[in-house]
């Protein structure tokens, strides 16, 4: 009998499993081997500090972000007094799983099939990869951390089958030195309807490799052609391709994360990827941590309503940020004219400072009321077309 079975071994599930094991719970972690999520791989300093990520896991340290408009105008935003760490998900996720195992979680490799309940209690059924046989794990609670379009969410949580998402695709390539517009110390974010009609494209250095990709909610967009066009524009067309990956990325937290009985969701399964930016690693790991907190509370008190703590704790800290980012995406990602205005707005020093303070620290900064006022007025001027799109 396990206290908790965690389904999914990405950053969210691995974090939940580690936290639970360190709290004394008997934990099983089920993960499908060989699955790598398409991801830019950026992690902010707060994640590195909060989750004790060693420096050797960082394949690059980014000191500048470049925003590129549909007309090719760009603004370089320096990351003052710090850096954004870059990780390769293939190695990073395995590091987190191994750390969870080192804390006492038992790793299983296989594919989730279903949750069964009978007079003996709750069981998670999965297909073991090595044998191909179905196995049943008796457990008190289940954490579903099996990603966007989560099967645990669909099976167990009301509304878990209705979540908006972007389809993301990227190619990991062998990175050159400085060539074309590529800079190994800079992340490029491309706001151009020819690359993505409703999201963005990216070129993110990973040390010896780089992630080049894009995302879109528009189903008939040719993701591979858009990525090829992005590689061409960045001077990366001749770089050897290491691997190609695609997957959905959710863009709205679910209204409910638990089934009121024995299941709670975490990470992408709960929809906790930031709107506008698509940032997910930090929020996934926080989601795993609050799911573990809720599970431990439920195990301690016997009250199933304590599973609601996961969503409550997460939204208490991050709800406002998600709301602001969703508003920004809805305002500026609708057309190339709006995207041009967004990049123009990024020229503003107040926007740059507050954006990166919020990104690095993962909270809205309220210490500069006049800066917020100036940003609000400039935002209004762009949205009402009181200033031209190229205004800086």
Tab-separated table of C-alpha atoms in Angstrom:
chain	number	residue	atom	x	y	z
A	1	UNK	CA	0.000	0.000	0.000
A	2	UNK	CA	1.372	3.365	-1.051
A	3	UNK	CA	0.383	6.647	0.523
A	4	UNK	CA	0.547	8.364	-2.881
A	5	UNK	CA	1.067	7.211	-6.452
A	6	UNK	CA	2.330	10.012	-8.686
A	7	UNK	CA	1.508	9.568	-12.368
A	8	UNK	CA	3.997	11.431	-14.547
A	9	UNK	CA	7.695	12.065	-13.965
A	10	UNK	CA	8.203	15.532	-15.434
A	11	UNK	CA	9.227	18.478	-13.247
A	12	UNK	CA	5.821	18.574	-11.534
A	13	UNK	CA	5.498	14.873	-10.757
A	14	UNK	CA	9.148	14.463	-9.771
A	15	UNK	CA	8.921	17.449	-7.424
A	16	UNK	CA	5.743	16.112	-5.825
A	17	UNK	CA	7.303	12.668	-5.382
A	18	UNK	CA	10.455	14.094	-3.824
A	19	UNK	CA	8.587	16.372	-1.413
A	20	UNK	CA	6.291	13.546	-0.343
A	21	UNK	CA	9.170	11.120	0.186
A	22	UNK	CA	11.096	13.660	2.236
A	23	UNK	CA	7.950	14.162	4.345
A	24	UNK	CA	7.892	10.456	5.173
A	25	UNK	CA	5.219	9.254	2.757
A	26	UNK	CA	5.495	5.955	0.866
A	27	UNK	CA	5.489	7.071	-2.767
A	28	UNK	CA	5.496	5.462	-6.202
A	29	UNK	CA	6.438	7.514	-9.281
A	30	UNK	CA	5.217	6.171	-12.637
A	31	UNK	CA	6.792	7.649	-15.742
A	32	UNK	CA	6.943	6.815	-19.432
A	33	UNK	CA	10.571	6.517	-20.495
A	34	UNK	CA	11.819	8.377	-23.545
A	35	UNK	CA	9.256	11.189	-23.477
A	36	UNK	CA	10.791	14.685	-23.776
A	37	UNK	CA	8.509	17.712	-23.810
A	38	UNK	CA	9.223	20.479	-26.357
A	39	UNK	CA	10.388	23.359	-24.208
A	40	UNK	CA	12.584	26.428	-24.452
A	41	UNK	CA	14.186	25.325	-21.203
A	42	UNK	CA	14.388	28.683	-19.412
A	43	UNK	CA	14.371	28.706	-15.610
A	44	UNK	CA	14.479	31.887	-13.490
A	45	UNK	CA	16.671	32.459	-10.429
A	46	UNK	CA	13.741	31.906	-8.082
A	47	UNK	CA	13.329	28.341	-9.371
A	48	UNK	CA	17.049	27.677	-8.992
A	49	UNK	CA	16.896	28.888	-5.380
A	50	UNK	CA	13.522	27.433	-4.338
A	51	UNK	CA	14.244	23.976	-5.748
A	52	UNK	CA	17.985	23.795	-5.097
A	53	UNK	CA	19.084	23.289	-8.711
A	54	UNK	CA	22.856	22.740	-8.969
A	55	UNK	CA	24.862	24.899	-11.335
A	56	UNK	CA	25.964	21.894	-13.392
A	57	UNK	CA	22.369	21.420	-14.597
A	58	UNK	CA	22.523	24.777	-16.406
A	59	UNK	CA	23.655	24.350	-19.991
A	60	UNK	CA	23.694	28.123	-20.600
A	61	UNK	CA	23.247	31.398	-18.734
A	62	UNK	CA	21.327	33.979	-20.731
A	63	UNK	CA	22.007	37.678	-20.159
A	64	UNK	CA	19.828	39.251	-22.865
A	65	UNK	CA	16.375	38.698	-24.338
A	66	UNK	CA	15.540	39.997	-27.824
A	67	UNK	CA	11.952	40.731	-28.862
A	68	UNK	CA	11.484	40.727	-32.655
A	69	UNK	CA	8.486	42.302	-34.395
A	70	UNK	CA	6.746	41.290	-37.653
A	71	UNK	CA	8.688	43.971	-39.557
A	72	UNK	CA	12.007	42.769	-38.130
A	73	UNK	CA	12.373	45.573	-35.612
A	74	UNK	CA	13.879	44.340	-32.395
A	75	UNK	CA	14.576	45.409	-28.859
A	76	UNK	CA	17.286	43.854	-26.712
A	77	UNK	CA	16.411	43.661	-23.029
A	78	UNK	CA	19.418	43.155	-20.762
A	79	UNK	CA	18.986	40.985	-17.683
A	80	UNK	CA	20.456	43.254	-15.062
A	81	UNK	CA	22.360	41.804	-12.116
A	82	UNK	CA	21.691	38.193	-12.997
A	83	UNK	CA	20.861	35.651	-15.662
A	84	UNK	CA	18.205	33.239	-16.832
A	85	UNK	CA	19.353	29.625	-16.613
A	86	UNK	CA	18.785	27.228	-19.499
A	87	UNK	CA	18.296	23.492	-19.078
A	88	UNK	CA	17.951	20.588	-21.465
A	89	UNK	CA	14.738	18.808	-20.518
A	90	UNK	CA	16.145	15.374	-21.350
A	91	UNK	CA	18.780	15.708	-18.621
A	92	UNK	CA	16.904	18.043	-16.277
A	93	UNK	CA	13.808	15.847	-15.927
A	94	UNK	CA	15.901	12.750	-15.301
A	95	UNK	CA	17.896	14.614	-12.655
A	96	UNK	CA	14.644	15.460	-10.851
A	97	UNK	CA	13.397	11.872	-11.074
A	98	UNK	CA	16.676	10.527	-9.735
A	99	UNK	CA	16.584	13.043	-6.904
A	100	UNK	CA	13.071	11.901	-6.010
A	101	UNK	CA	14.267	8.288	-5.999
A	102	UNK	CA	17.189	9.282	-3.802
A	103	UNK	CA	14.707	10.774	-1.336
A	104	UNK	CA	12.860	7.444	-1.173
A	105	UNK	CA	10.296	7.472	-3.996
A	106	UNK	CA	9.998	4.164	-5.890
A	107	UNK	CA	10.290	4.582	-9.654
A	108	UNK	CA	8.200	2.548	-12.083
A	109	UNK	CA	8.474	2.797	-15.869
A	110	UNK	CA	5.240	2.377	-17.738
A	111	UNK	CA	2.055	3.939	-19.042
A	112	UNK	CA	-0.943	4.918	-16.914
A	113	UNK	CA	-4.121	3.073	-17.866
A	114	UNK	CA	-6.787	3.862	-15.247
A	115	UNK	CA	-7.767	4.178	-11.600
A	116	UNK	CA	-9.804	1.305	-10.147
A	117	UNK	CA	-11.707	1.227	-6.879
A	118	UNK	CA	-13.179	-1.701	-4.972
A	119	UNK	CA	-13.772	-2.758	-1.395
A	120	UNK	CA	-9.999	-2.991	-0.915
A	121	UNK	CA	-9.519	0.680	-1.861
A	122	UNK	CA	-7.966	2.651	-4.717
A	123	UNK	CA	-5.578	1.148	-7.279
A	124	UNK	CA	-3.596	2.744	-10.099
A	125	UNK	CA	-3.308	0.425	-13.089
A	126	UNK	CA	-0.373	0.910	-15.465
A	127	UNK	CA	1.281	-1.078	-18.232
A	128	UNK	CA	4.829	-2.000	-17.261
A	129	UNK	CA	7.238	-1.105	-20.072
A	130	UNK	CA	9.608	-4.022	-19.564
A	131	UNK	CA	7.041	-6.820	-19.434
A	132	UNK	CA	4.051	-5.260	-21.191
A	133	UNK	CA	1.854	-6.575	-18.375
A	134	UNK	CA	-0.683	-4.528	-16.477
A	135	UNK	CA	0.200	-3.892	-12.855
A	136	UNK	CA	-1.910	-2.538	-10.005
A	137	UNK	CA	-0.612	-0.309	-7.225
A	138	UNK	CA	-2.749	0.029	-4.103
A	139	UNK	CA	-2.717	3.602	-2.847
A	140	UNK	CA	-4.511	6.067	-0.620
A	141	UNK	CA	-4.110	9.033	-2.994
A	142	UNK	CA	-3.169	9.747	-6.599
A	143	UNK	CA	-1.407	12.802	-8.021
A	144	UNK	CA	-2.020	13.234	-11.744
A	145	UNK	CA	1.027	14.974	-13.215
A	146	UNK	CA	0.796	13.396	-16.656
A	147	UNK	CA	0.897	16.577	-18.710
A	148	UNK	CA	-1.482	18.471	-20.945
A	149	UNK	CA	-4.419	16.363	-22.113
A	150	UNK	CA	-3.862	14.377	-18.923
A	151	UNK	CA	-5.589	11.008	-18.887
A	152	UNK	CA	-5.849	11.172	-15.098
A	153	UNK	CA	-7.613	14.533	-15.401
A	154	UNK	CA	-9.955	13.242	-18.111
A	155	UNK	CA	-10.825	10.142	-16.105
A	156	UNK	CA	-11.079	11.596	-12.629
A	157	UNK	CA	-11.598	15.365	-12.384
A	158	UNK	CA	-14.715	17.217	-13.591
A	159	UNK	CA	-13.738	19.512	-16.467
A	160	UNK	CA	-10.376	17.788	-16.881
A	161	UNK	CA	-11.126	17.064	-20.539
A	162	UNK	CA	-11.824	20.713	-21.396
A	163	UNK	CA	-8.660	22.773	-21.342
A	164	UNK	CA	-7.395	25.202	-24.016
A	165	UNK	CA	-3.891	24.569	-25.252
A	166	UNK	CA	-1.264	25.631	-27.737
A	167	UNK	CA	0.399	22.989	-29.883
A	168	UNK	CA	4.141	23.548	-29.518
A	169	UNK	CA	6.829	22.175	-31.809
A	170	UNK	CA	10.576	22.630	-31.687
A	171	UNK	CA	13.770	21.243	-33.108
A	172	UNK	CA	16.883	20.753	-31.017
A	173	UNK	CA	19.836	21.574	-33.252
A	174	UNK	CA	23.594	21.593	-32.915
A	175	UNK	CA	24.359	25.180	-31.989
A	176	UNK	CA	26.966	27.184	-33.851
A	177	UNK	CA	28.843	30.127	-32.384
A	178	UNK	CA	27.621	33.559	-33.378
A	179	UNK	CA	26.191	33.147	-36.861
A	180	UNK	CA	23.467	35.052	-38.676
A	181	UNK	CA	21.285	36.583	-36.003
A	182	UNK	CA	22.041	33.796	-33.514
A	183	UNK	CA	23.798	34.698	-30.261
A	184	UNK	CA	24.590	31.923	-27.743
A	185	UNK	CA	24.070	34.359	-24.846
A	186	UNK	CA	20.676	35.664	-25.967
A	187	UNK	CA	17.136	34.300	-26.161
A	188	UNK	CA	15.153	35.487	-29.200
A	189	UNK	CA	11.355	35.700	-29.054
A	190	UNK	CA	9.712	36.256	-32.452
A	191	UNK	CA	6.287	37.869	-32.634
A	192	UNK	CA	5.374	37.391	-36.295
A	193	UNK	CA	2.146	36.046	-37.781
A	194	UNK	CA	4.128	34.269	-40.496
A	195	UNK	CA	5.751	32.137	-37.791
A	196	UNK	CA	2.770	31.908	-35.436
A	197	UNK	CA	-0.599	33.601	-36.018
A	198	UNK	CA	-1.537	33.664	-32.338
A	199	UNK	CA	1.532	32.912	-30.195
A	200	UNK	CA	5.253	33.291	-30.915
A	201	UNK	CA	8.416	31.611	-32.131
A	202	UNK	CA	11.670	31.224	-30.225
A	203	UNK	CA	15.391	30.601	-30.594
A	204	UNK	CA	16.822	29.618	-27.201
A	205	UNK	CA	20.500	28.635	-26.755
A	206	UNK	CA	21.244	25.465	-24.792
A	207	UNK	CA	25.020	25.574	-24.777
A	208	UNK	CA	26.107	22.980	-27.333
A	209	UNK	CA	22.578	22.863	-28.730
A	210	UNK	CA	19.662	25.230	-29.267
A	211	UNK	CA	15.878	25.014	-29.236
A	212	UNK	CA	14.139	26.526	-32.262
A	213	UNK	CA	10.367	26.331	-32.298
A	214	UNK	CA	6.944	27.917	-32.128
A	215	UNK	CA	3.407	27.313	-30.903
A	216	UNK	CA	-0.132	27.957	-32.065
A	217	UNK	CA	-3.749	27.230	-31.189
A	218	UNK	CA	-4.640	27.325	-34.907
A	219	UNK	CA	-5.015	23.716	-35.952
A	220	UNK	CA	-4.102	24.071	-39.641
A	221	UNK	CA	-0.772	25.832	-39.051
A	222	UNK	CA	2.164	23.890	-40.525
A	223	UNK	CA	4.389	23.755	-37.443
A	224	UNK	CA	7.359	22.182	-39.207
A	225	UNK	CA	7.316	24.692	-42.070
A	226	UNK	CA	7.046	27.598	-39.635
A	227	UNK	CA	10.031	26.250	-37.706
A	228	UNK	CA	11.987	25.773	-40.932
A	229	UNK	CA	11.215	29.395	-41.867
A	230	UNK	CA	12.383	30.495	-38.426
A	231	UNK	CA	15.647	28.573	-38.819
A	232	UNK	CA	16.176	30.175	-42.211
A	233	UNK	CA	15.576	33.680	-40.846
A	234	UNK	CA	17.991	33.028	-37.973
A	235	UNK	CA	20.771	31.625	-40.159
A	236	UNK	CA	20.425	28.147	-38.614
A	237	UNK	CA	19.192	26.154	-41.578
A	238	UNK	CA	22.466	24.241	-42.022
A	239	UNK	CA	22.817	23.223	-38.363
A	240	UNK	CA	22.335	19.451	-37.864
A	241	UNK	CA	19.045	18.525	-36.178
A	242	UNK	CA	19.406	16.411	-33.028
A	243	UNK	CA	15.722	15.710	-32.378
A	244	UNK	CA	12.214	16.980	-33.106
A	245	UNK	CA	9.433	17.197	-30.504
A	246	UNK	CA	5.838	18.361	-30.358
A	247	UNK	CA	3.203	18.483	-27.635
A	248	UNK	CA	0.270	20.528	-26.321
A	249	UNK	CA	0.909	23.293	-23.794
A	250	UNK	CA	-2.142	24.317	-21.694
A	251	UNK	CA	-2.803	28.011	-21.226
A	252	UNK	CA	-5.439	28.194	-18.487
A	253	UNK	CA	-5.564	26.627	-15.009
A	254	UNK	CA	-8.491	24.264	-14.520
A	255	UNK	CA	-11.271	25.467	-12.253
A	256	UNK	CA	-10.929	22.296	-10.212
A	257	UNK	CA	-7.835	20.219	-9.484
A	258	UNK	CA	-9.231	17.363	-7.378
A	259	UNK	CA	-12.061	14.843	-7.557
A	260	UNK	CA	-13.191	15.311	-3.968
A	261	UNK	CA	-12.093	11.815	-3.100
A	262	UNK	CA	-8.540	10.626	-3.772
A	263	UNK	CA	-7.067	12.392	-6.821
A	264	UNK	CA	-5.393	15.793	-7.208
A	265	UNK	CA	-3.738	17.259	-10.324
A	266	UNK	CA	-0.414	19.049	-10.727
A	267	UNK	CA	1.550	20.890	-13.394
A	268	UNK	CA	0.364	20.829	-17.009
A	269	UNK	CA	-2.408	18.420	-16.019
A	270	UNK	CA	-3.865	21.258	-13.920
A	271	UNK	CA	-3.215	23.796	-16.693
A	272	UNK	CA	-0.547	25.803	-14.888
A	273	UNK	CA	1.447	27.192	-17.797
A	274	UNK	CA	1.707	30.984	-17.885
A	275	UNK	CA	-0.384	32.666	-20.614
A	276	UNK	CA	1.451	34.947	-23.038
A	277	UNK	CA	4.914	33.580	-22.218
A	278	UNK	CA	4.134	29.856	-22.199
A	279	UNK	CA	6.515	29.474	-19.267
A	280	UNK	CA	5.879	26.172	-17.551
A	281	UNK	CA	8.838	24.668	-15.675
A	282	UNK	CA	8.676	26.924	-12.623
A	283	UNK	CA	4.885	26.733	-12.373
A	284	UNK	CA	4.957	22.964	-12.888
A	285	UNK	CA	7.350	22.515	-9.995
A	286	UNK	CA	5.312	24.820	-7.766
A	287	UNK	CA	2.240	22.825	-8.803
A	288	UNK	CA	3.969	19.608	-7.761
A	289	UNK	CA	4.943	21.132	-4.434
A	290	UNK	CA	1.435	22.354	-3.559
A	291	UNK	CA	-0.045	19.012	-4.661
A	292	UNK	CA	2.348	17.261	-2.279
A	293	UNK	CA	1.394	19.693	0.480
A	294	UNK	CA	-2.299	19.010	-0.101
A	295	UNK	CA	-1.736	15.247	-0.195
A	296	UNK	CA	0.208	15.295	3.093
A	297	UNK	CA	-2.526	17.368	4.709
A	298	UNK	CA	-5.171	14.899	3.524
A	299	UNK	CA	-3.144	11.920	4.751
A	300	UNK	CA	-2.667	13.599	8.127
A	301	UNK	CA	-6.251	14.727	8.753
A	302	UNK	CA	-8.247	12.218	6.731
A	303	UNK	CA	-10.236	15.110	5.238
A	304	UNK	CA	-10.563	14.820	1.465
A	305	UNK	CA	-11.385	18.523	1.245
A	306	UNK	CA	-7.733	19.191	2.086
A	307	UNK	CA	-6.918	18.174	-1.515
A	308	UNK	CA	-8.380	21.562	-2.478
A	309	UNK	CA	-5.341	23.157	-0.842
A	310	UNK	CA	-3.286	22.504	-3.976
A	311	UNK	CA	-5.243	24.907	-6.164
A	312	UNK	CA	-5.887	27.348	-3.331
A	313	UNK	CA	-2.203	27.701	-2.422
A	314	UNK	CA	-1.116	28.044	-6.050
A	315	UNK	CA	-3.724	30.626	-7.018
A	316	UNK	CA	-3.160	32.659	-3.863
A	317	UNK	CA	0.350	33.480	-5.081
A	318	UNK	CA	0.051	33.349	-8.873
A	319	UNK	CA	-3.561	34.136	-9.839
A	320	UNK	CA	-2.936	37.847	-10.461
A	321	UNK	CA	0.145	37.201	-12.595
A	322	UNK	CA	-1.768	34.679	-14.711
A	323	UNK	CA	-4.642	37.135	-15.127
A	324	UNK	CA	-2.323	39.950	-16.251
A	325	UNK	CA	-0.478	37.678	-18.699
A	326	UNK	CA	-3.755	36.381	-20.145
A	327	UNK	CA	-4.946	39.951	-20.671
A	328	UNK	CA	-1.682	40.812	-22.427
A	329	UNK	CA	-1.974	37.797	-24.740
A	330	UNK	CA	-5.589	38.633	-25.575
A	331	UNK	CA	-4.657	42.259	-26.267
A	332	UNK	CA	-1.498	41.893	-28.329
A	333	UNK	CA	-1.406	38.483	-30.034
A	334	UNK	CA	-4.409	39.065	-32.298
A	335	UNK	CA	-2.657	40.609	-35.313
A	336	UNK	CA	0.718	41.677	-36.618
A	337	UNK	CA	-0.259	45.304	-36.082
A	338	UNK	CA	-0.808	44.545	-32.389
A	339	UNK	CA	2.418	42.527	-32.216
A	340	UNK	CA	4.304	45.478	-33.688
A	341	UNK	CA	2.880	47.664	-30.937
A	342	UNK	CA	3.810	45.129	-28.272
A	343	UNK	CA	7.452	45.145	-29.356
A	344	UNK	CA	7.368	48.940	-29.390
A	345	UNK	CA	6.092	48.885	-25.825
A	346	UNK	CA	9.011	46.639	-24.889
A	347	UNK	CA	11.394	49.495	-25.733
A	348	UNK	CA	10.169	51.258	-22.602
A	349	UNK	CA	12.655	51.007	-19.745
A	350	UNK	CA	9.855	50.753	-17.155
A	351	UNK	CA	8.352	47.808	-19.026
A	352	UNK	CA	11.743	46.110	-19.236
A	353	UNK	CA	12.567	46.506	-15.570
A	354	UNK	CA	9.182	45.529	-14.189
A	355	UNK	CA	8.816	42.608	-16.625
A	356	UNK	CA	12.107	41.065	-15.635
A	357	UNK	CA	11.665	41.785	-11.945
A	358	UNK	CA	8.350	39.941	-12.158
A	359	UNK	CA	9.864	37.098	-14.193
A	360	UNK	CA	12.918	36.645	-11.997
A	361	UNK	CA	10.992	36.851	-8.710
A	362	UNK	CA	7.661	35.413	-9.901
A	363	UNK	CA	5.461	38.160	-8.499
A	364	UNK	CA	4.149	41.526	-9.592
A	365	UNK	CA	6.277	44.385	-8.345
A	366	UNK	CA	4.336	47.118	-6.561
A	367	UNK	CA	7.259	49.199	-5.326
A	368	UNK	CA	7.140	51.607	-8.284
A	369	UNK	CA	3.635	53.084	-8.525
A	370	UNK	CA	4.649	55.820	-10.977
A	371	UNK	CA	6.232	53.238	-13.281
A	372	UNK	CA	2.993	51.241	-13.240
A	373	UNK	CA	1.044	54.395	-14.060
A	374	UNK	CA	3.325	55.266	-16.977
A	375	UNK	CA	3.104	51.724	-18.334
A	376	UNK	CA	-0.691	51.777	-18.054
A	377	UNK	CA	-0.922	55.034	-20.003
A	378	UNK	CA	1.444	53.826	-22.735
A	379	UNK	CA	-0.433	50.521	-22.958
A	380	UNK	CA	-3.707	52.421	-23.368
A	381	UNK	CA	-2.161	54.665	-26.018
A	382	UNK	CA	-1.099	51.652	-28.088
A	383	UNK	CA	-4.367	49.744	-27.745
A	384	UNK	CA	-6.384	52.824	-28.746
A	385	UNK	CA	-3.920	53.640	-31.584
A	386	UNK	CA	-3.175	57.098	-30.192
A	387	UNK	CA	0.467	56.479	-31.127
A	388	UNK	CA	1.886	54.770	-34.233
A	389	UNK	CA	2.938	51.125	-34.008
A	390	UNK	CA	6.621	52.044	-34.335
A	391	UNK	CA	6.448	54.530	-31.467
A	392	UNK	CA	9.124	53.893	-28.814
